[in-house]
Short mmCIF file of C-alpha atoms in Angstrom, two decimals:
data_model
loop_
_atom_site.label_atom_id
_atom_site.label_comp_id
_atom_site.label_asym_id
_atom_site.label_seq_id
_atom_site.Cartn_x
_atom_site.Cartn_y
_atom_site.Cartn_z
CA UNK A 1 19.25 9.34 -1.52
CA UNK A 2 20.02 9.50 2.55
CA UNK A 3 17.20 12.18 4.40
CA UNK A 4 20.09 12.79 6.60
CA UNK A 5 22.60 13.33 3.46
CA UNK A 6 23.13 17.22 3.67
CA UNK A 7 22.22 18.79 -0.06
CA UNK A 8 24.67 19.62 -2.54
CA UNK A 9 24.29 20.66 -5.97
CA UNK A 10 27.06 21.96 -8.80
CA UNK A 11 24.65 23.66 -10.81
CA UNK A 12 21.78 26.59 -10.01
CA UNK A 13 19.41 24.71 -12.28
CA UNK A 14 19.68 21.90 -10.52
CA UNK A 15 18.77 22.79 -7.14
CA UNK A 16 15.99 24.77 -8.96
CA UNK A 17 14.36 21.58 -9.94
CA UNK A 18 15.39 19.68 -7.12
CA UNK A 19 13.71 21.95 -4.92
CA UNK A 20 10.49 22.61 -7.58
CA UNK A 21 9.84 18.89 -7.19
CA UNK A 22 10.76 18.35 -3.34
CA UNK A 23 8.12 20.99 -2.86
CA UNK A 24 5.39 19.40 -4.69
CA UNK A 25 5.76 15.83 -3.47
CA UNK A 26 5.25 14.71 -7.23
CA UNK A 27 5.09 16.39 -10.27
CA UNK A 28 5.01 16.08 -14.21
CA UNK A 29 8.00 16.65 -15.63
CA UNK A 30 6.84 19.00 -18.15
CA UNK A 31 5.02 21.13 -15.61
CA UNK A 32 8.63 21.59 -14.07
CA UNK A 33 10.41 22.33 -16.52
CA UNK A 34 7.30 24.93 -17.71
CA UNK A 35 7.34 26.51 -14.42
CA UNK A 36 11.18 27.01 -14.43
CA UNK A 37 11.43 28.42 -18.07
CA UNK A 38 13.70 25.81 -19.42
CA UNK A 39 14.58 24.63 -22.67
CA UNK A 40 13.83 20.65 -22.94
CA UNK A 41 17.50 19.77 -24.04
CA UNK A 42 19.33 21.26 -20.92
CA UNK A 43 16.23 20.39 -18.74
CA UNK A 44 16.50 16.69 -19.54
CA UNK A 45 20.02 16.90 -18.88
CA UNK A 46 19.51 18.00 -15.42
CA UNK A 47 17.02 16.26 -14.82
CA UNK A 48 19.23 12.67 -15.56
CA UNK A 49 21.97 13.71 -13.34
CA UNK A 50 19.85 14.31 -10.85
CA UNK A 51 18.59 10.89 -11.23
CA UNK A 52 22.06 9.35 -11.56
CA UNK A 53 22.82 11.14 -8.41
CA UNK A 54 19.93 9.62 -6.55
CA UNK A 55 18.43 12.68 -5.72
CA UNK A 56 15.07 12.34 -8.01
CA UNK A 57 13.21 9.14 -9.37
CA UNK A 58 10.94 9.33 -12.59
CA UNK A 59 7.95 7.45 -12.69
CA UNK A 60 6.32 8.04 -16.11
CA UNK A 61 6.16 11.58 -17.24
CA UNK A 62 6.69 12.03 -13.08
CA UNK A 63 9.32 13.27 -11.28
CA UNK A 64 9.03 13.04 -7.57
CA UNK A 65 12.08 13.10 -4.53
CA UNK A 66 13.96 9.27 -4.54
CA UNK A 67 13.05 7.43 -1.95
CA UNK A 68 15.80 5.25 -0.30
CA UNK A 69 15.63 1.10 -0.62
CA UNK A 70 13.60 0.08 2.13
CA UNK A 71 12.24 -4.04 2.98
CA UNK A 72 8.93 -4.63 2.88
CA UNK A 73 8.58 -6.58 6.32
CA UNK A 74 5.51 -8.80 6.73
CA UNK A 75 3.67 -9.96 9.53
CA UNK A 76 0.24 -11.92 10.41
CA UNK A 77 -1.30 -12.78 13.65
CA UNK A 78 -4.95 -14.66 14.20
CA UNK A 79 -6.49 -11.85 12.98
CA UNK A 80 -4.78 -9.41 10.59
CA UNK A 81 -2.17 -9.80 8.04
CA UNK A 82 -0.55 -6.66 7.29
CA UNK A 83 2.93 -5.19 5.95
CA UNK A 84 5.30 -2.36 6.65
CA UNK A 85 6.99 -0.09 4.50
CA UNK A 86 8.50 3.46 3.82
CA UNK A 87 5.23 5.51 2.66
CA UNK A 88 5.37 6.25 -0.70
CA UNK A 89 3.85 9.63 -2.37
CA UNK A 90 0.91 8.43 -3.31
CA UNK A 91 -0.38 6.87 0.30
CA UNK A 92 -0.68 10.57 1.54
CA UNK A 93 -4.65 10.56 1.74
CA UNK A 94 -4.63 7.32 3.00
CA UNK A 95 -2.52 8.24 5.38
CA UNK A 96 -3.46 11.88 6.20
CA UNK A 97 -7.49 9.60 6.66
CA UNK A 98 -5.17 7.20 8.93
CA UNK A 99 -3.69 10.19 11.29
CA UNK A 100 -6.68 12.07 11.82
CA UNK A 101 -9.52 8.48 12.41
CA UNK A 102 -6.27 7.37 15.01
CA UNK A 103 -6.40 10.62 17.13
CA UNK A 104 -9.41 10.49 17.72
CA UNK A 105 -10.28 12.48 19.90
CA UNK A 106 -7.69 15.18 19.46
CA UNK A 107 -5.57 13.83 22.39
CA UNK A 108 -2.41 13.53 20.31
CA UNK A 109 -1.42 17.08 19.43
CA UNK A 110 1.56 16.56 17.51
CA UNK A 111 -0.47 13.84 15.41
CA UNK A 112 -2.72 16.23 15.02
CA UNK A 113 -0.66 19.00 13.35
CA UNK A 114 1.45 16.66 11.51
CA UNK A 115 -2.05 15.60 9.68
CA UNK A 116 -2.44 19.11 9.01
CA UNK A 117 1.19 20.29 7.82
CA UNK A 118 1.00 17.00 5.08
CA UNK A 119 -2.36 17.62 4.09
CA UNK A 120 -1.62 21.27 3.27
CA UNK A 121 1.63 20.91 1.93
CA UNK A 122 0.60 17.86 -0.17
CA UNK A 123 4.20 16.15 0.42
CA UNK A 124 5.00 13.20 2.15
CA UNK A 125 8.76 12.79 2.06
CA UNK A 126 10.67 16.15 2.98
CA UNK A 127 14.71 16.86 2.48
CA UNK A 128 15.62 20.44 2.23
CA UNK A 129 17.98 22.71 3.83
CA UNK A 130 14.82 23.19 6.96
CA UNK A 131 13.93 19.61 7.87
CA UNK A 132 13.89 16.02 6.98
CA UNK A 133 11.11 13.55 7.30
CA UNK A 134 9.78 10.00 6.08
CA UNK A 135 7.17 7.93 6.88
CA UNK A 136 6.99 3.74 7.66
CA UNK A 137 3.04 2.97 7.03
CA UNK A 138 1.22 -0.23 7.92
CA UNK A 139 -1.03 -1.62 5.29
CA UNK A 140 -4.22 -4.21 5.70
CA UNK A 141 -5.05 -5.01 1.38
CA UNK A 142 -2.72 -1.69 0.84
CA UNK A 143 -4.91 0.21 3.01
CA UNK A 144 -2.94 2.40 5.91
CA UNK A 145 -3.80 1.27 9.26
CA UNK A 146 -0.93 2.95 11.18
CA UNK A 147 2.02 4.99 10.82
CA UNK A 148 5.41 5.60 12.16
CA UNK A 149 6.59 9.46 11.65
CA UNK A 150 10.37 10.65 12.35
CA UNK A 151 11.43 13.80 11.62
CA UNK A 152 14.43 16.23 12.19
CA UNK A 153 15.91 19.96 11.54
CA UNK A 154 18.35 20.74 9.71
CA UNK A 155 19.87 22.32 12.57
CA UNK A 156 23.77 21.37 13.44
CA UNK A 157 23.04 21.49 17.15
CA UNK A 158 19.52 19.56 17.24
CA UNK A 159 21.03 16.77 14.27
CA UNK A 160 21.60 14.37 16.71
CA UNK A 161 17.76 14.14 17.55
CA UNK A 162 14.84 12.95 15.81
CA UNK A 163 11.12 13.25 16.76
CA UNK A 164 8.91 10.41 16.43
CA UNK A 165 5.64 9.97 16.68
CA UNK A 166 3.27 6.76 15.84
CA UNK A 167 -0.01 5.85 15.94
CA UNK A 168 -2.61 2.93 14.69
CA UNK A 169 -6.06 2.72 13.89
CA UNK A 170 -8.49 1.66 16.68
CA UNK A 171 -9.66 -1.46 15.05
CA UNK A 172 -6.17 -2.53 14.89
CA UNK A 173 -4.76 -2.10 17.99
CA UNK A 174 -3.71 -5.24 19.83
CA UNK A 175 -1.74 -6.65 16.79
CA UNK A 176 1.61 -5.81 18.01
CA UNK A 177 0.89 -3.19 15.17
CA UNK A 178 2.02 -0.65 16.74
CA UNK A 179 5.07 -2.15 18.23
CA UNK A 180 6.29 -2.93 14.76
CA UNK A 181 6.22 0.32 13.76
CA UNK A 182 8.16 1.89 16.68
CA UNK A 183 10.84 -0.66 16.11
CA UNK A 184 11.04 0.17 12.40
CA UNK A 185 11.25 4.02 13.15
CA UNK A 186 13.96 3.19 16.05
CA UNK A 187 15.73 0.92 14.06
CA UNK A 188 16.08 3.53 11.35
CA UNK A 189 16.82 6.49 13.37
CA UNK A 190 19.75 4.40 14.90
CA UNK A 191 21.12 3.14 11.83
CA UNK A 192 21.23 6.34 10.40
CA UNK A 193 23.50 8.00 13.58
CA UNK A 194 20.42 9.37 15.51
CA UNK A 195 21.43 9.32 19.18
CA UNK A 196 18.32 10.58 20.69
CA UNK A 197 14.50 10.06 20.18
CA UNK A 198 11.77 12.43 21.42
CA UNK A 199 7.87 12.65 21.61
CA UNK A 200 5.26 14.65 23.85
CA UNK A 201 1.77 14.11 24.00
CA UNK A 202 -0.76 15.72 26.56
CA UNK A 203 -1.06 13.88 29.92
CA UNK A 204 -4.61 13.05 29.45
CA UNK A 205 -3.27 9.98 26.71
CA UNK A 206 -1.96 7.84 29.28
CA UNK A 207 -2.46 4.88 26.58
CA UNK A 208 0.50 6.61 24.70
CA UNK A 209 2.54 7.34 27.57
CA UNK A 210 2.26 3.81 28.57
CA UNK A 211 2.92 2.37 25.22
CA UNK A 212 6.05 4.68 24.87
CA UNK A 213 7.55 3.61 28.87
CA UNK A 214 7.08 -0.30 27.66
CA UNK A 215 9.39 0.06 25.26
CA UNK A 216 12.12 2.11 26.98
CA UNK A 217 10.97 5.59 26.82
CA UNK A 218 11.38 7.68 29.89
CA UNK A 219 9.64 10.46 30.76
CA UNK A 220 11.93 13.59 30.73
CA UNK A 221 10.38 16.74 31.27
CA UNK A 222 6.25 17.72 32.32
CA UNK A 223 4.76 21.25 31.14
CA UNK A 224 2.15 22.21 33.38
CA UNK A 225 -1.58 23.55 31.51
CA UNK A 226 0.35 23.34 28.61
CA UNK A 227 -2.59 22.68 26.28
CA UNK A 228 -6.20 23.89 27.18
CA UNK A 229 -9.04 21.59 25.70
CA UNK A 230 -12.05 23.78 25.77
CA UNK A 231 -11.91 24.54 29.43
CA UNK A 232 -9.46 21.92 30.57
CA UNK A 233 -6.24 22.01 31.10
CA UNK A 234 -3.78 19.25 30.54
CA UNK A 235 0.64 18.73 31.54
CA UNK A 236 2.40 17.95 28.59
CA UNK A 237 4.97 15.12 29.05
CA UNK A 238 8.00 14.97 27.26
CA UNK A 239 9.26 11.52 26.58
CA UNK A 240 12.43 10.44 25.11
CA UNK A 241 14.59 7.65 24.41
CA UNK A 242 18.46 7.23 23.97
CA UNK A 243 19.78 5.46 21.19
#
């Protein structure tokens, strides 16, 4: 299924389960159908269109929200051999652990509260009629070391934009890690008719702003004392690139 696909369903049960499973990231099967007081017959009848309509994947006795066919892209320097690939379901406390060690010290806000919103929610991927997301995580021995985040409304004036944001784990930095990532993100917002990337962190992480400039992000927009870090202040600079 395409995050950017808009949602359509011929049948109330349907979107019942659809949206029973997109809320719970993954699920068992018999769980949903429990929870939505349905008979099995008609349930598993729903349940395979939605499958034929590649709106749900079954792993097992588990349903969870398909996933789209995405490369596995490879890479290894001196040091580090690691992949890149869509996150799947169950890399969400790997990756939720990857977020928050990567921030650090708290300078990435928007990190920070994406960390928070996953954690809470317990879902990775996201398509309903609010907002669309999906992860790209790189793995060292299937552990996440970084992350590439992009995420949209569902709003007919804003669906030309995407927010992005990225980050990699200390130890790893230096790998052209995180460059990878950003290209994968970019790469898939363009193919998939973005025309407009966006990302603001507080002025205090030059290292980001930097990192976002070298690869063809301008700076659009500064918010003075935007954020307040115990008794600091700190501008928050909106960056953004065209596709």
């Amino acid at each position: 299924m395409e995050l950017t696909a808009p949602l359509q369903f011929d049948h109330v049960d349907r979107q019942d389960i659809y949206e029973y499973v997109e809320s719970h990231g993954r699920v068992d099967a018999e769980k949903v159908r429990k929870a939505l007081q349905m008979e099995p017959r008609p349930f598993g009848h729903h349940v395979a269109i939605l499958q034929r309509s590649g709106m749900l994947e079954r792993d097992g006795n588990e349903l969870r929200i398909a996933y789209e066919d995405s490369d596995t892209q490879e890479f290894e320097t001196e040091e580090v051999e690691y992949t890149i690939r869509q996150a799947r379901q169950e890399d969400l406390k790997g990756l939720v652990g990857a977020i928050r060690a990567a921030i650090g010290s708290g300078a990435y806000v928007d990190a920070e509260t994406l960390a928070d919103i996953i954690d809470s929610e317990g879902v990775l991927l996201r398509h309903n009629e609010l907002e669309s997301r999906i992860f790209f995580v790189a793995c060292v021995d299937d552990d996440v070391v970084g992350w590439v985040h992009v995420k949209h409304p569902e709003i007919e004036k804003l669906s030309h934009t995407a927010e992005l944001t990225l980050g990699v784990l200390v130890q790893y930095r230096g790998q052209g890690i995180g460059s990878h990532l950003l290209e994968r993100g970019t790469e898939w917002a363009s193919d998939h008719g973005y025309e407009k990337l966006y990302n603001s962190v507080p002025s205090m992480n030059q290292d980001a702003i930097d990192f976002l400039e070298a690869h063809g992000w301008a700076t659009e927009a500064v918010r003075e004392d935007h954020y307040k870090f115990g008794d600091d202040y700190a501008d928050e600079v909106m960056l953004a690139k065209e596709l």
